[in-house]
Tab-separated table of C-alpha atoms (C1' of nucleotides) in Angstrom:
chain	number	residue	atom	x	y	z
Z	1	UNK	CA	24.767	-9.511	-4.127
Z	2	UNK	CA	28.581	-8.630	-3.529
Z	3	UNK	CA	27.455	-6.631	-1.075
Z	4	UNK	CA	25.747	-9.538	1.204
Z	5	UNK	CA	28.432	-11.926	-0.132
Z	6	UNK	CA	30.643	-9.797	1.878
Z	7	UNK	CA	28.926	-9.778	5.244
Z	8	UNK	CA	28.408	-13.288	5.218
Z	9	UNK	CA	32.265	-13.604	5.125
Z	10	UNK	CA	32.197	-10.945	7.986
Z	11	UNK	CA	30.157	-12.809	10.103
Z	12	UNK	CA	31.745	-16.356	9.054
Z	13	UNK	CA	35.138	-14.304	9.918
Z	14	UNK	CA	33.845	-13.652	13.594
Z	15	UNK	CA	32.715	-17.168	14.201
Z	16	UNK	CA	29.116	-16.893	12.976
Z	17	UNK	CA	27.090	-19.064	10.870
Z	18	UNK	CA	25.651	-18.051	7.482
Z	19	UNK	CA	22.276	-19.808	7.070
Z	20	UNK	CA	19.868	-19.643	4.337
Z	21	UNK	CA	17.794	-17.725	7.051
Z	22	UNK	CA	20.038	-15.110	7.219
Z	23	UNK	CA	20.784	-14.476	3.567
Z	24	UNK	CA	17.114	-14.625	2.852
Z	25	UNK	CA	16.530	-11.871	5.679
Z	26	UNK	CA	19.482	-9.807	4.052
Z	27	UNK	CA	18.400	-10.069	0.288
Z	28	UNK	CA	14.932	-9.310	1.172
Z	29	UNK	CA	15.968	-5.675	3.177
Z	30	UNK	CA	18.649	-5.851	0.409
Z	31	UNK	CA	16.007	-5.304	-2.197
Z	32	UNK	CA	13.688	-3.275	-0.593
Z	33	UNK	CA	15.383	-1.172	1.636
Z	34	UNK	CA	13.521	-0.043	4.749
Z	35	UNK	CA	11.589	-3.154	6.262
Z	36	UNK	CA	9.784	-3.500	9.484
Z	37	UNK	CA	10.128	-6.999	11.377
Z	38	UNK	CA	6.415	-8.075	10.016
Z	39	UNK	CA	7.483	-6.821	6.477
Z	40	UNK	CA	10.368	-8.717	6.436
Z	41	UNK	CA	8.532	-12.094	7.289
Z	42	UNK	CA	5.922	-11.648	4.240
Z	43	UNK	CA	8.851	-11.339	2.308
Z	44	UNK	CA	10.624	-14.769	3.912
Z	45	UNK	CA	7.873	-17.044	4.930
Z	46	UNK	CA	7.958	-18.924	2.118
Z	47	UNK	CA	10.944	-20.059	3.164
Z	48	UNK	CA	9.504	-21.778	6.138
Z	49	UNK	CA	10.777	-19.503	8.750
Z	50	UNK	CA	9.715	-18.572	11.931
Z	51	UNK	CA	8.287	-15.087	12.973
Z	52	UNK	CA	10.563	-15.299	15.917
Z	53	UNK	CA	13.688	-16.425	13.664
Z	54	UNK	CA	12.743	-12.783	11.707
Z	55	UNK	CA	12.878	-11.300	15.045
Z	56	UNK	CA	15.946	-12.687	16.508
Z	57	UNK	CA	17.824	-12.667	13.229
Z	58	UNK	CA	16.505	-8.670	12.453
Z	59	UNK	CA	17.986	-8.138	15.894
Z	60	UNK	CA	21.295	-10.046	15.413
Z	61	UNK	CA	21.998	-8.469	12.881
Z	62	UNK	CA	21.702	-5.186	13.845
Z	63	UNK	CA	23.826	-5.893	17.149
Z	64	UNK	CA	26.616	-6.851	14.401
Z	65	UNK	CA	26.322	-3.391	12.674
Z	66	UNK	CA	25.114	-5.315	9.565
Z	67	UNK	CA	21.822	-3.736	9.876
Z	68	UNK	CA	20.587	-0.356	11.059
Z	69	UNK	CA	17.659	-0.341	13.186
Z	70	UNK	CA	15.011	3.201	12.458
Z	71	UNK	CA	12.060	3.985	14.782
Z	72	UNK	CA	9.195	4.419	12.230
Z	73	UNK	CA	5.812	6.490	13.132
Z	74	UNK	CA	3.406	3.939	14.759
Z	75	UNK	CA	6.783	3.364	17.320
Z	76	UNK	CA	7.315	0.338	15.266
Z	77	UNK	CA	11.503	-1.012	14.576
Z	78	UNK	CA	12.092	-0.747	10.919
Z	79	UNK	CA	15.162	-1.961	9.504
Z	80	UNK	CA	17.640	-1.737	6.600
Z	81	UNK	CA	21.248	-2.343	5.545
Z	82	UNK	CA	23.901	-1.015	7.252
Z	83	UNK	CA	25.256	1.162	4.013
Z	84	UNK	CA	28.109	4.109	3.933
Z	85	UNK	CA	27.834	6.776	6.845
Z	86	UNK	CA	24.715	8.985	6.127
Z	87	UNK	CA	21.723	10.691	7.571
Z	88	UNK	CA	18.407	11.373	6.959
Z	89	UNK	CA	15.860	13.737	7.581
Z	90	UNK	CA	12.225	12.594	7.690
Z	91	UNK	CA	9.234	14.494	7.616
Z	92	UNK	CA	6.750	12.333	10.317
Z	93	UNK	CA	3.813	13.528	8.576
Z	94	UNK	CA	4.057	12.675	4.714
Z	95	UNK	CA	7.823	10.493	4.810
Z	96	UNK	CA	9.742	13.052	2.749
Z	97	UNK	CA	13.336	12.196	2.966
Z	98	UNK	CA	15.614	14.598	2.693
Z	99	UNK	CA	19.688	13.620	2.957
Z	100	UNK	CA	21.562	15.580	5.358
Z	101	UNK	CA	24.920	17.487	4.939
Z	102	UNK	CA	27.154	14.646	6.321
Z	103	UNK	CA	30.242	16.674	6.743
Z	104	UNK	CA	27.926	19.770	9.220
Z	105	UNK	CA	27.180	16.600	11.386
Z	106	UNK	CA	30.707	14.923	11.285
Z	107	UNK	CA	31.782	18.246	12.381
Z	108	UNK	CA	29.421	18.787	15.289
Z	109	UNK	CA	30.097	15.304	16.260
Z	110	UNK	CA	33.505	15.204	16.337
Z	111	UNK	CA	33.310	18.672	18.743
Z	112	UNK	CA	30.872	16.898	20.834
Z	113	UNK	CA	33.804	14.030	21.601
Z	114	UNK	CA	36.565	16.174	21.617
Z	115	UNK	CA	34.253	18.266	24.576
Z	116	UNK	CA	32.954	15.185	26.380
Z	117	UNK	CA	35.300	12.359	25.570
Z	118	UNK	CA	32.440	10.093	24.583
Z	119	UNK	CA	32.872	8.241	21.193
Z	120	UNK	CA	29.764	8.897	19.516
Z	121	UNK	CA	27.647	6.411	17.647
Z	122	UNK	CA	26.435	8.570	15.056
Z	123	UNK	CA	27.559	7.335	11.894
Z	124	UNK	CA	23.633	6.768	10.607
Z	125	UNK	CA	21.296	9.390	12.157
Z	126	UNK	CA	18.125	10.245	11.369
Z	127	UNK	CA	16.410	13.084	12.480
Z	128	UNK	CA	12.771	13.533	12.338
Z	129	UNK	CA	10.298	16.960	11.526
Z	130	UNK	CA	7.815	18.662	9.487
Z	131	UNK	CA	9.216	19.291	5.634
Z	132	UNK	CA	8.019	22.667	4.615
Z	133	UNK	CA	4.722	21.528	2.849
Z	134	UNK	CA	3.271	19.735	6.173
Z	135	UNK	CA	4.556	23.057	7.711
Z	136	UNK	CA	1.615	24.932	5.874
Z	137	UNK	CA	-0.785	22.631	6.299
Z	138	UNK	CA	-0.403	21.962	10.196
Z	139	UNK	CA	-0.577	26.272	10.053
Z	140	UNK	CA	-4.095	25.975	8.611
Z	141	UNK	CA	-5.569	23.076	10.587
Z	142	UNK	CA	-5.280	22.862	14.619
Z	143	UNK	CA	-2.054	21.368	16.010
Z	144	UNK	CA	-3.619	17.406	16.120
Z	145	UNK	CA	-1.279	15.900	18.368
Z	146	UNK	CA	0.611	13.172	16.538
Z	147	UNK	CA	2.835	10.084	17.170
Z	148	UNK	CA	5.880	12.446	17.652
Z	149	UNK	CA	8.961	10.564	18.777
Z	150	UNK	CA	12.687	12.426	17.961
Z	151	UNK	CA	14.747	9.892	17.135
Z	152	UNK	CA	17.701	8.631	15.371
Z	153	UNK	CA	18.963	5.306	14.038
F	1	UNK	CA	4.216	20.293	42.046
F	2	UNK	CA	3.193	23.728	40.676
F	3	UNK	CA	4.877	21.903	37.488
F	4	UNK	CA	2.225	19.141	37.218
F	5	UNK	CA	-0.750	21.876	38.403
F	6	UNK	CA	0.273	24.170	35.302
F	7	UNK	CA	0.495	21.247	33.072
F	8	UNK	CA	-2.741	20.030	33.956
F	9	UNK	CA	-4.489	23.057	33.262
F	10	UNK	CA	-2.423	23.211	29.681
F	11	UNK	CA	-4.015	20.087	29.227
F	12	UNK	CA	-7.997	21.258	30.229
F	13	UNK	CA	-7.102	24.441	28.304
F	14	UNK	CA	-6.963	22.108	25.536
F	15	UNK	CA	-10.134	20.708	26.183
F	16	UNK	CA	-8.507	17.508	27.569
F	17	UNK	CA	-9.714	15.932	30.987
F	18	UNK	CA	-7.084	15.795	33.798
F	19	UNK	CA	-7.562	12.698	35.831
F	20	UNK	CA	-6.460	10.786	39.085
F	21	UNK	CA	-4.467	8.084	36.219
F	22	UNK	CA	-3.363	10.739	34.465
F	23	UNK	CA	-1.674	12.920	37.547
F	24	UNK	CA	-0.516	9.574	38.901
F	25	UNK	CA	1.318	9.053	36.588
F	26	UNK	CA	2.537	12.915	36.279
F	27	UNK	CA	3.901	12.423	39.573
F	28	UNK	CA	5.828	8.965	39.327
F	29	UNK	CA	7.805	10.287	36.444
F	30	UNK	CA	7.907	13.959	38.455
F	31	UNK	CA	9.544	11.587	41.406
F	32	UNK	CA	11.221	9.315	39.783
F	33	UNK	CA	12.866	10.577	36.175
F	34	UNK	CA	13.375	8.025	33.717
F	35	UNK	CA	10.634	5.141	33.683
F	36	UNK	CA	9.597	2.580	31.398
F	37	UNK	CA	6.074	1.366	31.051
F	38	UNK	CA	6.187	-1.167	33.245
F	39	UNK	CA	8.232	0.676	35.773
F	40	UNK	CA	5.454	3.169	35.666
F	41	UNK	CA	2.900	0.387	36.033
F	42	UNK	CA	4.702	-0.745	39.345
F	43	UNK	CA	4.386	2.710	40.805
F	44	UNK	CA	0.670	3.104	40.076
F	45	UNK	CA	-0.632	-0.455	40.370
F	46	UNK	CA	-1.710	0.706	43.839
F	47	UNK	CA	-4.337	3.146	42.263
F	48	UNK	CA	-5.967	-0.025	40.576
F	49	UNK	CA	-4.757	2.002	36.972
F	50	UNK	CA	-5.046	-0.875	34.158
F	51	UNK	CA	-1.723	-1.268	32.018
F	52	UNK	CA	-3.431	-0.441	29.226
F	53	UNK	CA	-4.086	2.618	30.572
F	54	UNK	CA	-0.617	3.073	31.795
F	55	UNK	CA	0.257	2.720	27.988
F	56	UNK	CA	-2.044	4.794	26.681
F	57	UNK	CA	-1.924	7.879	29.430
F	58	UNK	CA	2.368	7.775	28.625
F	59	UNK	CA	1.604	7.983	24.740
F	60	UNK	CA	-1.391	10.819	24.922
F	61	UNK	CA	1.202	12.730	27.221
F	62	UNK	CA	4.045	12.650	24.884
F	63	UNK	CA	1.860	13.367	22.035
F	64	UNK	CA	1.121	16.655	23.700
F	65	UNK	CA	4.500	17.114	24.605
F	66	UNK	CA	4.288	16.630	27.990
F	67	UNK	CA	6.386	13.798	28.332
F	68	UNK	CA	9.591	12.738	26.107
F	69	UNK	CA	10.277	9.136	24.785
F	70	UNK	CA	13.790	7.980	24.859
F	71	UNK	CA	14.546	4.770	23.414
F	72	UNK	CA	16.419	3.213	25.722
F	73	UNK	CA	19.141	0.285	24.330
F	74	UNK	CA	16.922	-2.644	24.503
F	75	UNK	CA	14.971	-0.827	22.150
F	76	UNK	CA	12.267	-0.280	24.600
F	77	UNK	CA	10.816	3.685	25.479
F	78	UNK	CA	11.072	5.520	28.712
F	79	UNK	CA	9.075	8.152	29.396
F	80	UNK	CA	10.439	11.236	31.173
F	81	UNK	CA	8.948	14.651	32.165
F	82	UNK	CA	9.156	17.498	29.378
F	83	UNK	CA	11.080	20.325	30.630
F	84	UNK	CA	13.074	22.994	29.472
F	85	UNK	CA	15.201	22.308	26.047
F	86	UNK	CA	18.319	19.680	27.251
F	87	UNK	CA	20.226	17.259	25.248
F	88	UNK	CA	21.721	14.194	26.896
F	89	UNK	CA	24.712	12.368	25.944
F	90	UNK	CA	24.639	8.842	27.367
F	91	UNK	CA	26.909	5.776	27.534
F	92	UNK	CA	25.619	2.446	26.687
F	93	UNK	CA	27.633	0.390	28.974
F	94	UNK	CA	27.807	2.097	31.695
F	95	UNK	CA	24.913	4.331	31.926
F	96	UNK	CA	26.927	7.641	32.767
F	97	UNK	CA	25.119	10.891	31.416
F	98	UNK	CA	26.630	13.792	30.585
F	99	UNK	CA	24.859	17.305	29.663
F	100	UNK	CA	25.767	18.729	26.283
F	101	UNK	CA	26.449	22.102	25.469
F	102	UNK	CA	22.929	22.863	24.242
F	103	UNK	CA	23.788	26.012	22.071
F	104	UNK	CA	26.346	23.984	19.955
F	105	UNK	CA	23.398	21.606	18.679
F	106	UNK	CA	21.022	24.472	18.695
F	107	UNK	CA	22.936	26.016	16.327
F	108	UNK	CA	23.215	23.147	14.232
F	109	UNK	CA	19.568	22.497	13.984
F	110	UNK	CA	19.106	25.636	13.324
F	111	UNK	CA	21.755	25.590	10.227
F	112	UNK	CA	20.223	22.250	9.318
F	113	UNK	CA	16.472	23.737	9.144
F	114	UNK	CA	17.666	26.659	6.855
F	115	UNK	CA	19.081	24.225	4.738
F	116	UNK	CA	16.692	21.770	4.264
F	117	UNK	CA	13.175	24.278	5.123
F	118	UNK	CA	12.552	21.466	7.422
F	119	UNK	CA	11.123	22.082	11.182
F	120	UNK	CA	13.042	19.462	13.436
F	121	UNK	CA	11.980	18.059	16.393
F	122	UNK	CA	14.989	18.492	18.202
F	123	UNK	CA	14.609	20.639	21.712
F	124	UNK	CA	15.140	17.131	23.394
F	125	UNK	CA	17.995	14.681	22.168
F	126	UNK	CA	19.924	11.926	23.529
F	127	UNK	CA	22.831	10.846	21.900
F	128	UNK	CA	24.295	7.443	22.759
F	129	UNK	CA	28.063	6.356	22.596
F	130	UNK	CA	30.740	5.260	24.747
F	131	UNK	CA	32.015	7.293	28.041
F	132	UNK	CA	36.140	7.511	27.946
F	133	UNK	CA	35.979	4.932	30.817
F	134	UNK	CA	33.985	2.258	28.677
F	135	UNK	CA	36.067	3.130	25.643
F	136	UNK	CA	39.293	1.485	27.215
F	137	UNK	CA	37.565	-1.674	28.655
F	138	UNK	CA	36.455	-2.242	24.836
F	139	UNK	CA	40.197	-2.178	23.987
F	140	UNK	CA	41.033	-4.820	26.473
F	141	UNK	CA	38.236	-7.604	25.710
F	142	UNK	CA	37.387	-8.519	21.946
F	143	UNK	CA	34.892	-6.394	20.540
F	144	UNK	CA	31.667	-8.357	21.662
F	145	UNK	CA	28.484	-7.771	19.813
F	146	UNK	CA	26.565	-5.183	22.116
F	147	UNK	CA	22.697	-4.121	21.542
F	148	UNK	CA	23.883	-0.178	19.984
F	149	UNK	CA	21.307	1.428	18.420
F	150	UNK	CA	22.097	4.941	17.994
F	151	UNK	CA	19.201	7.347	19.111
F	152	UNK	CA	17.481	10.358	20.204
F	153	UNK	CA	14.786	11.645	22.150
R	1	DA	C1'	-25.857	20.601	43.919
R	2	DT	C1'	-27.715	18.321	39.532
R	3	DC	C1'	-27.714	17.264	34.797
R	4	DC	C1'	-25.364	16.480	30.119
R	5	DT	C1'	-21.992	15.682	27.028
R	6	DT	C1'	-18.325	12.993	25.729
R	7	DA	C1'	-13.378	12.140	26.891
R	8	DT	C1'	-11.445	8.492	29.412
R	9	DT	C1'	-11.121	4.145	31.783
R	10	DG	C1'	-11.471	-0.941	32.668
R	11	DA	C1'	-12.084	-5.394	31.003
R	12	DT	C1'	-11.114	-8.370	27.435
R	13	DA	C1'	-9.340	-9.937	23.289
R	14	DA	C1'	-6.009	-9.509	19.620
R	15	DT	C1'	-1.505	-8.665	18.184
R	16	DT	C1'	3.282	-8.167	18.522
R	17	DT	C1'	7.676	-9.338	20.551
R	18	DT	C1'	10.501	-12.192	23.508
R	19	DT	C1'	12.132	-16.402	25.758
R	20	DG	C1'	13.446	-21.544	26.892
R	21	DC	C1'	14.775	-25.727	25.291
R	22	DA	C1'	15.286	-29.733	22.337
R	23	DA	C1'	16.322	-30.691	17.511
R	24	DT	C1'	18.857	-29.254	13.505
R	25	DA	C1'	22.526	-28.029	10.528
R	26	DA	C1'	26.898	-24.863	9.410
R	27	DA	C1'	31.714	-24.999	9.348
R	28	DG	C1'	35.973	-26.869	10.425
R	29	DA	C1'	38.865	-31.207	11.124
R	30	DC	C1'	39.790	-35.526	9.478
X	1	DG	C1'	32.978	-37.630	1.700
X	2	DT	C1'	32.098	-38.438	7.292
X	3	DC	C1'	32.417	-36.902	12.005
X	4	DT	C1'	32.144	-33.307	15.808
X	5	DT	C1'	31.154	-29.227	17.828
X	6	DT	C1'	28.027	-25.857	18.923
X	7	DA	C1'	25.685	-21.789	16.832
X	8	DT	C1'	21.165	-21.482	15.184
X	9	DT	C1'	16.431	-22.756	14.330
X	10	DG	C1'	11.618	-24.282	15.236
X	11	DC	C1'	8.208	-24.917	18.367
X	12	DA	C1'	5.412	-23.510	22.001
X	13	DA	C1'	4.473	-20.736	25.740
X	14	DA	C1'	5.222	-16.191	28.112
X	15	DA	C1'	5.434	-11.413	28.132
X	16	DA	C1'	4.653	-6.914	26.275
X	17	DT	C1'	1.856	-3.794	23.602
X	18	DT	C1'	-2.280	-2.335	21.190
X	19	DA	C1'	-7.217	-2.328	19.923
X	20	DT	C1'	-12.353	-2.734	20.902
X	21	DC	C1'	-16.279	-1.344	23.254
X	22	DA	C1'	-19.459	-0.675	26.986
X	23	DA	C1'	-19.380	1.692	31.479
X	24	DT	C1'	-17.634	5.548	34.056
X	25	DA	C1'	-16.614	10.127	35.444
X	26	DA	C1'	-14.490	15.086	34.360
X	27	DG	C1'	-15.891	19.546	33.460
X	28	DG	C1'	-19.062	22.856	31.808
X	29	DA	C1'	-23.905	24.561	31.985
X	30	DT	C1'	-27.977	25.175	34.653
DNA sequence: ATCCTTATTGATAATTTTTGCAATAAAGAC
DNA sequence: GTCTTTATTGCAAAAATTATCAATAAGGAT
C-alpha cells in the first residue's frame, strides 16, 4: 500500500486529483498484477463505477507512467503497475514468462541512442515468442496461423 | 506487383482462397504503407468490401505473415506490407522514422534466444522514443502527460 | 465449360472502446 | 469547518471492433 500511497502523492504533486476511483483501480492491478480493462471493472464495480471511468482512468494512468500498458493475445490492452525497469519474454502460445537479462538490453539500448540520437522508451519491454516446449509441439502439428502480434509494453 | 502475385499464390499454396477483397486490400497497403483499419476501409469502400471484412482480411493476413501490425500511439494497429527483416525506430511527437542498424538487434535476439531457448518474433520491430529534435522542445515546456506506450511490431 | 466442396463474404447483431457534457467532489484558501 | 475552483465522474450516445450465420464464389475435379 506504500507503494500506491506514493503515486497518489505523485499525481496530487502534479496537480491531479486522487479519487476513490483511482485508488480502487490501482489496488485492484496492485493485487493482481496483469489486468485487462474488463478485468479491472469486475474487480471495481462494486464500487459503483463506470466502465468508461475504468477506461479513461486505465488510460490516464498509463499516460502518467503509473501504469504500463501490454498487448495481450486476443489484441486486447492489458495493464499493470508501472514497477522497477524490467522485461519480459512471453511465450504467445502457453504464457510462459521468462525475465530478460536487463543489463544485454540496457546495453543495446543505450547503443541504439548513442547511434540515432533518439531517447528510447524502453525501460519495460516485452518481447513475445515460442518457449522451447511450444517449439516442439508447433514442429509436430502444421504451422496453424495464430494471433501473432510482436510487441512490447 | 509481382510482390502481391507471389504472395497470392503463397497464400493458394496454402490452400487459402485469394480474392478481389483480399488483393484490394494487398494493394492499398502495397500503395500506400502504413494504414489503419479504417484508413484501409476508405480506400476500398469503392469495391462495396464490408468493414468487417476489412477487419478480418488485415488480421488473416498478418496471421500468415503477410502483413505486420504496429501499434501505433493511440494504441490503435496499422497494418503494413511484410517485407524483408527491418526494424524501425520512431518518434512519438513528431513522427520522424529512422532505420536501425538491423544486425545490432539481430544479434541481440539471437543472444537473447540462446539464453532463454525461446524463438522470438522479432524480424520486424518498431521501437518508439523521442527524435533529438523533440527531446529539446520537452526541455522547454513542462513535461505534459503524452499517450507513450512503448512498442514493437 | 460445368459441377462440388467449402473458404470467404455480407448483413446484422453483439460487444468493446471512446466521446460530450452536465453534475459532482477533491484540494487548496480562508 | 465553509467556500471556490476545476479536475473528474456518470450518463448516454457514438464509434470502433468482433462474432454469428446464411448466401456467395474461388479453385480443383470432371
Amino acid at each position: 500500500m506504500s507503494c500506491i500511497l506514493r503515486l497518489s502523492q505523485s499525481l496530487r504533486a502534479r496537480g491531479y486529483r486522487v479519487t476513490p476511483q483511482r485508488l480502487a483501480i490501482l489496488e485492484a492491478l496492485h493485487h493482481e498484477g496483469h489486468l485487462s480493462p474488463a478485468q479491472v471493472y469486475e474487480r471495481v464495480r462494486q464500487t459503483g463505477m463506470t466502465e468508461a471511468t475504468v477506461y479513461r482512468t486505465l488510460e490516464f494512468l498509463r499516460a502518467n507512467n503509473i501504469l504500463f500498458a501490454a498487448q495481450r493475445e486476443g489484441g486486447h490492452l492489458t495493464y499493470e503497475l508501472a514497477g522497477a525497469s524490467h522485461h519480459h519474454l512471453i511465450c504467445r502460445t502457453c504464457g510462459a514468462q521468462v525475465d530478460l537479462e536487463a543489463e544485454a538490453l540496457q546495453r543495446l539500448i543505450a547503443c541504439l541512442e548513442q547511434q540515432s540520437g533518439y531517447r528510447l522508451d524502453a525501460s519495460h519491454l516485452t518481447l513475445f515468442g515460442l518457449c522451447p516446449n511450444c517449439q516442439a509441439c508447433n514442429e509436430i502439428r502444421d504451422p496453424e496461423p495464430r494471433d501473432t502480434r510482436d510487441q512490447v509494453s
